[in-house]
CSV table of N, CA and C in Angstrom, one decimal:
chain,number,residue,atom,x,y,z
K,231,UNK,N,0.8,-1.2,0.0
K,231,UNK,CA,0.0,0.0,0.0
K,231,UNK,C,0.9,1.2,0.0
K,232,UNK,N,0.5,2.5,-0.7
K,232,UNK,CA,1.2,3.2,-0.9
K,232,UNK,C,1.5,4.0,0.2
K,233,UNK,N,2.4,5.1,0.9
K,233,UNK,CA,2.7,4.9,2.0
K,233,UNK,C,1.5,6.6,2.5
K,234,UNK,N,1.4,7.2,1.2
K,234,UNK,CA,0.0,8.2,1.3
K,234,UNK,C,-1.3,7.7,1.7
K,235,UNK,N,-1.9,6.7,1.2
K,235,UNK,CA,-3.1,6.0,1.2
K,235,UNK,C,-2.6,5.5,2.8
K,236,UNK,N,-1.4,4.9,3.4
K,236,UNK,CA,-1.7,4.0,4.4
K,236,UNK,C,-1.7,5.2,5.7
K,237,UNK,N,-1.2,6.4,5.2
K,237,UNK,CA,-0.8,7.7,5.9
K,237,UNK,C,-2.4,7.9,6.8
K,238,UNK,N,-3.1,8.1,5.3
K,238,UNK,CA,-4.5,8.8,5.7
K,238,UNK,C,-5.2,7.8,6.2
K,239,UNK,N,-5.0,5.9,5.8
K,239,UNK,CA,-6.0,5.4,6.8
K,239,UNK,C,-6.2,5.4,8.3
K,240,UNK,N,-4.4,5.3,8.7
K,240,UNK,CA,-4.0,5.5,9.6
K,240,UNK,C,-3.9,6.6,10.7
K,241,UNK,N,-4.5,7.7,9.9
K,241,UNK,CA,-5.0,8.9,10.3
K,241,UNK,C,-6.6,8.9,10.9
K,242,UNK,N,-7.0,8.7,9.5
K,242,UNK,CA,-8.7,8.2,10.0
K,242,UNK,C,-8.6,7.3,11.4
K,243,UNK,N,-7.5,6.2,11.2
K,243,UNK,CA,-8.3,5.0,12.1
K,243,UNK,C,-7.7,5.5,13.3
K,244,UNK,N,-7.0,6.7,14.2
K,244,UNK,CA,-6.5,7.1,15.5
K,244,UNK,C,-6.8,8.2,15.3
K,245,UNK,N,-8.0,9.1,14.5
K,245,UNK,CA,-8.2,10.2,15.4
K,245,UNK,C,-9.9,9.8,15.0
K,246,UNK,N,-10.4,9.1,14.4
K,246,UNK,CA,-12.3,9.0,14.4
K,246,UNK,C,-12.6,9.0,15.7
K,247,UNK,N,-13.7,9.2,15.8
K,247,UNK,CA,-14.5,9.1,17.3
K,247,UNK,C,-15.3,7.9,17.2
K,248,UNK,N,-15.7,7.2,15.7
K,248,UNK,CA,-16.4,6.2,15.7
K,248,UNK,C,-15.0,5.3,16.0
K,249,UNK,N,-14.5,5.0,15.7
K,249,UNK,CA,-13.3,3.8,15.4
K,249,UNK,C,-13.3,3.6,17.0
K,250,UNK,N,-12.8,5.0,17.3
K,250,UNK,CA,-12.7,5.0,19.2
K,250,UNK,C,-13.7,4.1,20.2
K,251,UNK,N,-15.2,4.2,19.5
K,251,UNK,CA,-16.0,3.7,20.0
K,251,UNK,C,-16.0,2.3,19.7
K,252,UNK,N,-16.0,1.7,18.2
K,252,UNK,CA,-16.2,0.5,17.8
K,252,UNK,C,-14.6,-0.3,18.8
K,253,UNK,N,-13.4,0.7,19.3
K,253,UNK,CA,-12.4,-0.6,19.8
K,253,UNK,C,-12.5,-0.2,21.0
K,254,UNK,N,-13.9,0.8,22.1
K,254,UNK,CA,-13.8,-0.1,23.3
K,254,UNK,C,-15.0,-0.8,23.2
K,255,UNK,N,-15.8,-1.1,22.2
K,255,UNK,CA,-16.6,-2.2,22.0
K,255,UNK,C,-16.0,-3.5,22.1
K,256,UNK,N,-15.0,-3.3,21.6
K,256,UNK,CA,-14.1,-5.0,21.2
K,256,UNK,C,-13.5,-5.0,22.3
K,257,UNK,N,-12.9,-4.1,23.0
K,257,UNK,CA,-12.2,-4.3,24.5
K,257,UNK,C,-13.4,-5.4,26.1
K,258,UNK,N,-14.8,-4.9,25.4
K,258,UNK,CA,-15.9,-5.3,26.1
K,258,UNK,C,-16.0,-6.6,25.8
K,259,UNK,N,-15.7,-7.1,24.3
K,259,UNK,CA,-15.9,-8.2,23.9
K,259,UNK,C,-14.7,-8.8,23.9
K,260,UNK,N,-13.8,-8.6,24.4
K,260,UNK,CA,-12.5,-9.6,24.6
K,260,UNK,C,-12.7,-9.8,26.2
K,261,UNK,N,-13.0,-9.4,27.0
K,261,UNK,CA,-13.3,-9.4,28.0
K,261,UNK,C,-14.1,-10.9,28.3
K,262,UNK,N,-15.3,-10.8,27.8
K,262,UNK,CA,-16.6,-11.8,27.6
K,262,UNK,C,-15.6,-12.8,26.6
K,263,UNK,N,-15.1,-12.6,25.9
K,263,UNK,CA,-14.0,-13.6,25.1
K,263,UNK,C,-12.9,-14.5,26.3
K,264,UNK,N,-12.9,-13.6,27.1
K,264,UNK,CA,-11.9,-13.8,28.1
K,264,UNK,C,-12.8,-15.1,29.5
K,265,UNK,N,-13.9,-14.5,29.4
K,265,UNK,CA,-14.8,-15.2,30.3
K,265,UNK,C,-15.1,-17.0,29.7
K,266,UNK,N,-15.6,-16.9,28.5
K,266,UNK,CA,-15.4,-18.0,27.7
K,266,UNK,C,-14.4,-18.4,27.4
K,267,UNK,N,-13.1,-18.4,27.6
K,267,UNK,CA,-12.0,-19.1,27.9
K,267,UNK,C,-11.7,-19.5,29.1
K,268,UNK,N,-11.8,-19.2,30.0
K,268,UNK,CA,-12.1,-19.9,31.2
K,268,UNK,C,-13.2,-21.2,31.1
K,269,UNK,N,-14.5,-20.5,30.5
K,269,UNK,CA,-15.6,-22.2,31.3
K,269,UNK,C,-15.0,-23.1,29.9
K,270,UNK,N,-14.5,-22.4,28.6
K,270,UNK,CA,-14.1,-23.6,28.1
K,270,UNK,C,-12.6,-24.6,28.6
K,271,UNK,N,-11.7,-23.4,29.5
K,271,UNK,CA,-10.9,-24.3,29.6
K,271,UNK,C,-11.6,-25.5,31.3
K,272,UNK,N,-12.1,-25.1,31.8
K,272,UNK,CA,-12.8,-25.8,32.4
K,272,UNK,C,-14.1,-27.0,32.4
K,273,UNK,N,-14.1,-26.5,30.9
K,273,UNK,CA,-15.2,-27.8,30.2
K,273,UNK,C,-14.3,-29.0,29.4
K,274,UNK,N,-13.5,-28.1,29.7
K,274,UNK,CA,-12.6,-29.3,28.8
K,274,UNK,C,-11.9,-30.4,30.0
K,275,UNK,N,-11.2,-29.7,31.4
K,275,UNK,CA,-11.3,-30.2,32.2
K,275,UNK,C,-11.8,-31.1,32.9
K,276,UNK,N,-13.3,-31.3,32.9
K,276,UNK,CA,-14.9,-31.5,33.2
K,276,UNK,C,-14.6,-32.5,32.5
K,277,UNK,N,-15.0,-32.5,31.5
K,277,UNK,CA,-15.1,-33.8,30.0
K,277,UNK,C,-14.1,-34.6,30.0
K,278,UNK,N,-12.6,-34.5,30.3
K,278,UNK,CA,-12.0,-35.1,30.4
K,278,UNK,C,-11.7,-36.1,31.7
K,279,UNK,N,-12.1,-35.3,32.8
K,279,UNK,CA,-12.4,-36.4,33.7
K,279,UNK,C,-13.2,-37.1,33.5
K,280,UNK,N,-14.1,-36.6,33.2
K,280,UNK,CA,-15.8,-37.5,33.1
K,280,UNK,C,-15.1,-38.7,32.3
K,281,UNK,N,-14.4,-38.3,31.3
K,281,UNK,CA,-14.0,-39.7,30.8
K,281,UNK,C,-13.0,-40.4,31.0
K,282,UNK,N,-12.5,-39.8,31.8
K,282,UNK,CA,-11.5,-41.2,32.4
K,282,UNK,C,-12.2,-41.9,33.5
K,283,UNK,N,-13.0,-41.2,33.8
K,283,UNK,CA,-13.9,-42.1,35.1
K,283,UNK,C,-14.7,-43.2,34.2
K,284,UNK,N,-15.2,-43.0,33.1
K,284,UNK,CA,-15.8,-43.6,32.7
K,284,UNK,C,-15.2,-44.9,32.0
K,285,UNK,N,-13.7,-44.4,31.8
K,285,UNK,CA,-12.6,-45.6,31.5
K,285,UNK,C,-12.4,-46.6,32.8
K,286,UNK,N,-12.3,-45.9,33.6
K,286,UNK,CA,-12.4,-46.5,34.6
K,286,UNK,C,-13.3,-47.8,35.2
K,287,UNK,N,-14.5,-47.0,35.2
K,287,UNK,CA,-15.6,-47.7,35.3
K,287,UNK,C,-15.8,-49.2,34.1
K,288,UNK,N,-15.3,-49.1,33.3
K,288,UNK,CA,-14.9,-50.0,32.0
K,288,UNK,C,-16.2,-49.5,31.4
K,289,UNK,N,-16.9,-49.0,31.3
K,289,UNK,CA,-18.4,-48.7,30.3
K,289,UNK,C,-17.7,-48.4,29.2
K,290,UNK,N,-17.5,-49.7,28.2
K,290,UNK,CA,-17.1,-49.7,27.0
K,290,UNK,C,-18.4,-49.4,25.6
K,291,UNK,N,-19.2,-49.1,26.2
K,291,UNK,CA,-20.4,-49.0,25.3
K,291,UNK,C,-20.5,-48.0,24.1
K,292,UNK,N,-20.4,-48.3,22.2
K,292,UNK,CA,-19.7,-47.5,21.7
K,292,UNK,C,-20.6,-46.3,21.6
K,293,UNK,N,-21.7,-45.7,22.0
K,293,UNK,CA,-22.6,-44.7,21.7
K,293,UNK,C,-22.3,-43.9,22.6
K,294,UNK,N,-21.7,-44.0,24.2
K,294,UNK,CA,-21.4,-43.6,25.4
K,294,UNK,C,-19.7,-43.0,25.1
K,295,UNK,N,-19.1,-43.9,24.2
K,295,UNK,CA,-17.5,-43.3,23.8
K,295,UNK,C,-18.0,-42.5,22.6
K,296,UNK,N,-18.2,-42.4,22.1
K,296,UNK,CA,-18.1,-41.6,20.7
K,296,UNK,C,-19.2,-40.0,21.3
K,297,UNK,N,-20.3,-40.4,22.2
K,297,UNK,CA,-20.6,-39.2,23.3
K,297,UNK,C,-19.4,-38.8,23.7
K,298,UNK,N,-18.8,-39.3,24.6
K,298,UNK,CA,-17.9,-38.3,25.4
K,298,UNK,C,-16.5,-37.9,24.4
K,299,UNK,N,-16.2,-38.5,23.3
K,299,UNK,CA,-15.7,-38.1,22.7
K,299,UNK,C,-16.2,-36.6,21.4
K,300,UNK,N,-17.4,-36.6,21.1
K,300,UNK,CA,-17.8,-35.6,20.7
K,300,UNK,C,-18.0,-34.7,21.9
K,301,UNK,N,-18.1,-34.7,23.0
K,301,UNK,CA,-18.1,-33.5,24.2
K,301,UNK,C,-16.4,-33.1,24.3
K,302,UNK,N,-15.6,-34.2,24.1
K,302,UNK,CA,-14.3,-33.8,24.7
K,302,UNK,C,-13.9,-32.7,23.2
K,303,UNK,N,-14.3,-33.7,21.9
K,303,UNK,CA,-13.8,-32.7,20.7
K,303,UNK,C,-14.3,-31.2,20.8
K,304,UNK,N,-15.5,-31.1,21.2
K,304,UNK,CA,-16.7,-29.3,21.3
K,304,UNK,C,-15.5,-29.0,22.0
K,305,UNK,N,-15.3,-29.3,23.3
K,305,UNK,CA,-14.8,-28.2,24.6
K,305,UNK,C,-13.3,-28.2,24.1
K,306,UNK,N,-12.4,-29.3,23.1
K,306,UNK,CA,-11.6,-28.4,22.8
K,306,UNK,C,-11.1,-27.4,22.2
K,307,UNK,N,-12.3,-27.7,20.8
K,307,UNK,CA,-12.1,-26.6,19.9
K,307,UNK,C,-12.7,-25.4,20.3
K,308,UNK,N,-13.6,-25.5,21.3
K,308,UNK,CA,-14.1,-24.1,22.0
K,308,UNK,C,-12.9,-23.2,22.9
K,309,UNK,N,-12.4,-24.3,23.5
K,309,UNK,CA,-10.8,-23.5,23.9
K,309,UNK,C,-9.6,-23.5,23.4
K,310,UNK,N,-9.5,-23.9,22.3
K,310,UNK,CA,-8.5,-23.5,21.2
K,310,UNK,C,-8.9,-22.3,20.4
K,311,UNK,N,-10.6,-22.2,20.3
K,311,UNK,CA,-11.0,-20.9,19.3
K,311,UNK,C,-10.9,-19.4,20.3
K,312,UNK,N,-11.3,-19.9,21.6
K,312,UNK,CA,-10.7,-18.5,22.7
K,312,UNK,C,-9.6,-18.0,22.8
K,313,UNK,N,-8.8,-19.4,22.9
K,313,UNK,CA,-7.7,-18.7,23.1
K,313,UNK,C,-6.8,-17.9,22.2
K,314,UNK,N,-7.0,-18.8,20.8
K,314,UNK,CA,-6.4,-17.9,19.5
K,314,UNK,C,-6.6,-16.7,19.5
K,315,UNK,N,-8.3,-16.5,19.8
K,315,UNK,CA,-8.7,-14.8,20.1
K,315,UNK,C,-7.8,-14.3,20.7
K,316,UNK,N,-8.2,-14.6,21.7
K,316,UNK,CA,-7.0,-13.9,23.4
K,316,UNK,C,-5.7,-13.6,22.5
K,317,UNK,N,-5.1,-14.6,22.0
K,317,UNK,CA,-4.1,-14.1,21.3
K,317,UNK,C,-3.6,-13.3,20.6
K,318,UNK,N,-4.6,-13.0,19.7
K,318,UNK,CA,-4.2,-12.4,18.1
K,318,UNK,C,-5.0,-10.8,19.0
K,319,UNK,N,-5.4,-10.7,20.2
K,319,UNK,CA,-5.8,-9.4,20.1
K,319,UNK,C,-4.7,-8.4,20.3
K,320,UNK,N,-4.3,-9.1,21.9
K,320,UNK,CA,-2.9,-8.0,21.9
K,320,UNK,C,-1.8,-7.7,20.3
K,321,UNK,N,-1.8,-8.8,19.9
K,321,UNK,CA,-1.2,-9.4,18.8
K,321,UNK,C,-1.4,-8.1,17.6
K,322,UNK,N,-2.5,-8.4,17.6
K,322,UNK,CA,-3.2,-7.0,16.6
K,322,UNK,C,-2.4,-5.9,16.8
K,323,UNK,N,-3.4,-5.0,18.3
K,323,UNK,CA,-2.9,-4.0,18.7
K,323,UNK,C,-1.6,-3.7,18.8
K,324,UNK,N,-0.7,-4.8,19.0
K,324,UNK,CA,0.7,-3.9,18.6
K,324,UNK,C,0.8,-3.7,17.7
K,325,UNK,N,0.9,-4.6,16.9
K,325,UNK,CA,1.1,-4.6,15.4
K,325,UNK,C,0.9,-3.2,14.8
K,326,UNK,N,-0.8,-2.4,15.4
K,326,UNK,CA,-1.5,-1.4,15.1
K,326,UNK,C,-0.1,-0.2,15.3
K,327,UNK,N,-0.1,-0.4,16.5
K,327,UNK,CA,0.7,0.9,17.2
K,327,UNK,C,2.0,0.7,16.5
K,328,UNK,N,2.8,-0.6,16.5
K,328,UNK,CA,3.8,0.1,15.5
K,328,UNK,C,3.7,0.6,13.9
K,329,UNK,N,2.8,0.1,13.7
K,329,UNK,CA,2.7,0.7,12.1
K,329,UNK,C,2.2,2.2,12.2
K,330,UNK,N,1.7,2.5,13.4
K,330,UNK,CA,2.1,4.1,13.8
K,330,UNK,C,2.6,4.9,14.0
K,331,UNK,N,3.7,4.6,14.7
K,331,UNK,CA,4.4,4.5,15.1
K,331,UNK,C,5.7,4.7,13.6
K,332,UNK,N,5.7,4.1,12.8
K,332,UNK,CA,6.0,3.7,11.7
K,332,UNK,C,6.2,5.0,11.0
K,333,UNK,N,4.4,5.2,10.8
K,333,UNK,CA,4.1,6.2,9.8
K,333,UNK,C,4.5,7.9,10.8
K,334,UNK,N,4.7,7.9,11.4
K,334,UNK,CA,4.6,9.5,12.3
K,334,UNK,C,6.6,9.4,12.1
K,335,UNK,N,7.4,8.6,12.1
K,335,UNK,CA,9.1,8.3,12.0
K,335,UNK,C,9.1,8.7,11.0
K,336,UNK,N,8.3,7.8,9.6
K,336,UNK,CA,8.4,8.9,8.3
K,336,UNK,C,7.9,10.1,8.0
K,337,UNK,N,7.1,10.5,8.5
K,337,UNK,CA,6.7,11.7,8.4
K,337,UNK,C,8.1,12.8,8.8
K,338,UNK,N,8.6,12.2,10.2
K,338,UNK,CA,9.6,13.4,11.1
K,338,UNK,C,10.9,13.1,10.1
K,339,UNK,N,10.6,11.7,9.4
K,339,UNK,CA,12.1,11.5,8.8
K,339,UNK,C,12.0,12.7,7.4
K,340,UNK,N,11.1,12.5,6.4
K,340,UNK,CA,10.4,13.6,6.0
K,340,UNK,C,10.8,14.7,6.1
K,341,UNK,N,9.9,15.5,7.1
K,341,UNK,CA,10.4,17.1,7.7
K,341,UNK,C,11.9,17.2,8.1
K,342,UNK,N,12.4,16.1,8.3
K,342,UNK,CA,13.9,16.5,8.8
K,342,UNK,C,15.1,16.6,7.6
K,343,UNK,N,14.3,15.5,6.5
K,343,UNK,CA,15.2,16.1,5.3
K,343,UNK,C,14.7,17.1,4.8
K,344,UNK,N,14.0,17.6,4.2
K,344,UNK,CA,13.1,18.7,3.9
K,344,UNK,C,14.1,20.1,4.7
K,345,UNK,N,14.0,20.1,5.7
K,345,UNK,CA,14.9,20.8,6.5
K,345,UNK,C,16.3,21.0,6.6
K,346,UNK,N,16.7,19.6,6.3
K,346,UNK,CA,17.6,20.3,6.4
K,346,UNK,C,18.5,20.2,4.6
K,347,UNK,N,17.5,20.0,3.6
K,347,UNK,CA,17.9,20.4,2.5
K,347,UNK,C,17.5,22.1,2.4
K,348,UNK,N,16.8,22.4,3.4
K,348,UNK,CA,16.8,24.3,3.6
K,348,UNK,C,17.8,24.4,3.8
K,349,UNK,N,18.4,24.1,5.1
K,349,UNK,CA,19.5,24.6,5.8
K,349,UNK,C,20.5,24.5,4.9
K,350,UNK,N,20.8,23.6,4.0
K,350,UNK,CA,22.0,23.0,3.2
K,350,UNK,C,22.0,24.3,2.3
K,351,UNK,N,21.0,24.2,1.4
K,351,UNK,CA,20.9,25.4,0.4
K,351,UNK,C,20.9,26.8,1.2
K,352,UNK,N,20.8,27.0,2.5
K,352,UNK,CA,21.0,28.3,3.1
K,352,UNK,C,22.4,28.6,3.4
K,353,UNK,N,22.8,27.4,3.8
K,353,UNK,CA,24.5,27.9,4.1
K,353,UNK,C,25.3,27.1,2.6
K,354,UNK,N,24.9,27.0,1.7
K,354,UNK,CA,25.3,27.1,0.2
K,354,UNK,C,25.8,28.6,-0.3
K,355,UNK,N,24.3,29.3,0.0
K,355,UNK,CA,24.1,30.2,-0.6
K,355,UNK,C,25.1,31.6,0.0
K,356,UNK,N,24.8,31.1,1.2
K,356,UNK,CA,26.0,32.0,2.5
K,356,UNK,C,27.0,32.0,1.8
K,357,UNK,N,27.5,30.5,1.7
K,357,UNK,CA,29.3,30.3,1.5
K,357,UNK,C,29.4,31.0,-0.5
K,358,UNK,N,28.5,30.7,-1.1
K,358,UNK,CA,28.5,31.8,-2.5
K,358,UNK,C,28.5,33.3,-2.3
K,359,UNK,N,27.9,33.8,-1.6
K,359,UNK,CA,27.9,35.0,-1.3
K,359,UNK,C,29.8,35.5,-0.3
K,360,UNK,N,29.9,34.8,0.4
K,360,UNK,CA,31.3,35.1,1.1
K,360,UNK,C,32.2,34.7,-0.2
K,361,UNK,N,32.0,34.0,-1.2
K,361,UNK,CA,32.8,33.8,-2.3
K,361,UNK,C,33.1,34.9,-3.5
K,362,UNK,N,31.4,35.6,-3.4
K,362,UNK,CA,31.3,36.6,-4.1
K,362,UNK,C,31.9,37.8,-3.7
K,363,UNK,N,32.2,38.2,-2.4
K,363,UNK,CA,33.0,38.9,-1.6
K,363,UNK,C,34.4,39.3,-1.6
K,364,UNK,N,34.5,37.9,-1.3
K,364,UNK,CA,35.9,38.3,-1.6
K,364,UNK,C,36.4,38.0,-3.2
K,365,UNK,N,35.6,37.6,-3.9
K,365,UNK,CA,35.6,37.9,-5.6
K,365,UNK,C,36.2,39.4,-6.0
K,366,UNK,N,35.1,40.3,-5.1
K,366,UNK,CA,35.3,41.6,-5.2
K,366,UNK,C,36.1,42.6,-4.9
K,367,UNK,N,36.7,41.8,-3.6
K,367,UNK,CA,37.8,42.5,-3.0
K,367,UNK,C,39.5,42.8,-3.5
K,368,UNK,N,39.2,41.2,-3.8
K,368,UNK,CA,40.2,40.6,-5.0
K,368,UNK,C,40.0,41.2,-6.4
K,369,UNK,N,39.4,41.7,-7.0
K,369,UNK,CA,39.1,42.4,-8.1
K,369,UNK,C,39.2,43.6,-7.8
K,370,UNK,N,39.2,44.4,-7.1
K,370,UNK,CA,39.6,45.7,-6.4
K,370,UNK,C,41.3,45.8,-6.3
K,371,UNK,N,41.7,44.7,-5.8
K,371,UNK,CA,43.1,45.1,-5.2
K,371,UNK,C,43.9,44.4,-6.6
K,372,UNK,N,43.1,43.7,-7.6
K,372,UNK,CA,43.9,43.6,-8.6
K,372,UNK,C,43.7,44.8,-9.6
K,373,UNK,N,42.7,45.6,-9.6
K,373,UNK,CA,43.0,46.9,-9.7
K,373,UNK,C,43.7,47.8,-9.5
K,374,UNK,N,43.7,47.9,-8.2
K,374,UNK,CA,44.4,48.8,-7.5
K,374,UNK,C,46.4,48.7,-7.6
K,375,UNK,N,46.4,47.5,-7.8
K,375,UNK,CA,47.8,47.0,-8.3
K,375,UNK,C,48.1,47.2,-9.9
K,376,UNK,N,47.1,47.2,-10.5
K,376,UNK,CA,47.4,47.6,-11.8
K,376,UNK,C,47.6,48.9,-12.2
K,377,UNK,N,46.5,49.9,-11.4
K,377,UNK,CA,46.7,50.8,-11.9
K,377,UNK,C,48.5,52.0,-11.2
K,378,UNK,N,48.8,50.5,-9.8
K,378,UNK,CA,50.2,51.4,-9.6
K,378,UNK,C,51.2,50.8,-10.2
K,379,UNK,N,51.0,50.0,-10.6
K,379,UNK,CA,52.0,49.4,-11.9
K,379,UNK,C,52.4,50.5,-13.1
K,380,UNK,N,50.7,50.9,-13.5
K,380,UNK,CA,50.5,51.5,-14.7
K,380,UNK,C,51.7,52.8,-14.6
K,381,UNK,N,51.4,53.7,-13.2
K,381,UNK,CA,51.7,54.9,-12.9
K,381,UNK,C,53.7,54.4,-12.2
K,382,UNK,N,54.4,53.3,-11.9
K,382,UNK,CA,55.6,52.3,-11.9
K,382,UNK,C,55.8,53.1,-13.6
K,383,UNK,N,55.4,52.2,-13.8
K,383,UNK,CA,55.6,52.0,-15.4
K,383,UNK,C,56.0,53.8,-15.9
K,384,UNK,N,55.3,54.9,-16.1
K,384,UNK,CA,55.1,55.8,-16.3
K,384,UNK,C,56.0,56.5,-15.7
K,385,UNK,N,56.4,56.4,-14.8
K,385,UNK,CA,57.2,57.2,-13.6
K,385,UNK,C,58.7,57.0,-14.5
K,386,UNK,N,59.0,55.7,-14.8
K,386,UNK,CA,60.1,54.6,-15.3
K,386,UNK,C,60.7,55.0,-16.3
K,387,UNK,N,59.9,55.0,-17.4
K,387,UNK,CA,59.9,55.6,-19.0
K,387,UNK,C,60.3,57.3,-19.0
């Protein structure tokens, strides 16, 4: 993405007041995301005792195994799907803030060359002008030396 287009999204998406709202909506719902990772890791807990008691018990019955194994498969992929959440959120939000992080570096990196290609051309223009100076001075005193040459010369003859 071009780094203007990612400038202005990035703009939009940390200074809207809607955006603001819609991510402490998701902060509410990682929360409740957070809650459901607990009873899932606790159902999974649950289910898996249940079934080792039930190994125990020897209740080899195959409608009663293929039950507790469709409960054990639910409660894990219920807490494998939380947790991924849980994960990828922080995960995100850095991600966010450095690419902001990112874009505000290029900007100051930007203004800093920008500036100091002023400065460069300002003390260029300085050091041309002190050049032009003593261009003139020098052109004066080679004058001024010629013309007492001229009146040498004259005096001589």
């Amino acid at each position: 993405m071009p780094f203007s287009a990612r400038k202005k999204l990035f703009t939009f998406l940390s200074t809207s007041l809607i955006v603001a709202k819609i991510a402490y909506v998701l902060k509410i719902a990682f929360v409740f995301v957070a809650v459901l990772f607990v009873d899932a890791l606790q159902r999974v807990l649950r289910v898996t005792a249940e079934s080792d008691l039930a190994k125990q018990a020897g209740a080899h019955v195959g409608a009663a195994e293929a039950s507790h194994a469709a409960k054990k498969f639910y409660a894990q992929r219920n807490l494998y799907l939380t947790a991924f959440t849980l994960f990828l959120s922080p995960l995100l939000t850095r991600t966010y803030y450095v690419l902001l992080d990112h874009i505000h570096t290029q900007d100051e990196y930007g203004r800093l060359k920008t500036e100091l290609g002023q400065r460069h051309r300002a003390s260029e223009d300085g050091a041309i002008a002190d050049l032009k100076k003593q261009l003139e001075t020098k052109t004066r005193d080679l004058e001024a030396l010629q013309k007492q040459l001229s009146s040498t010369d004259k005096k001589t003859v």
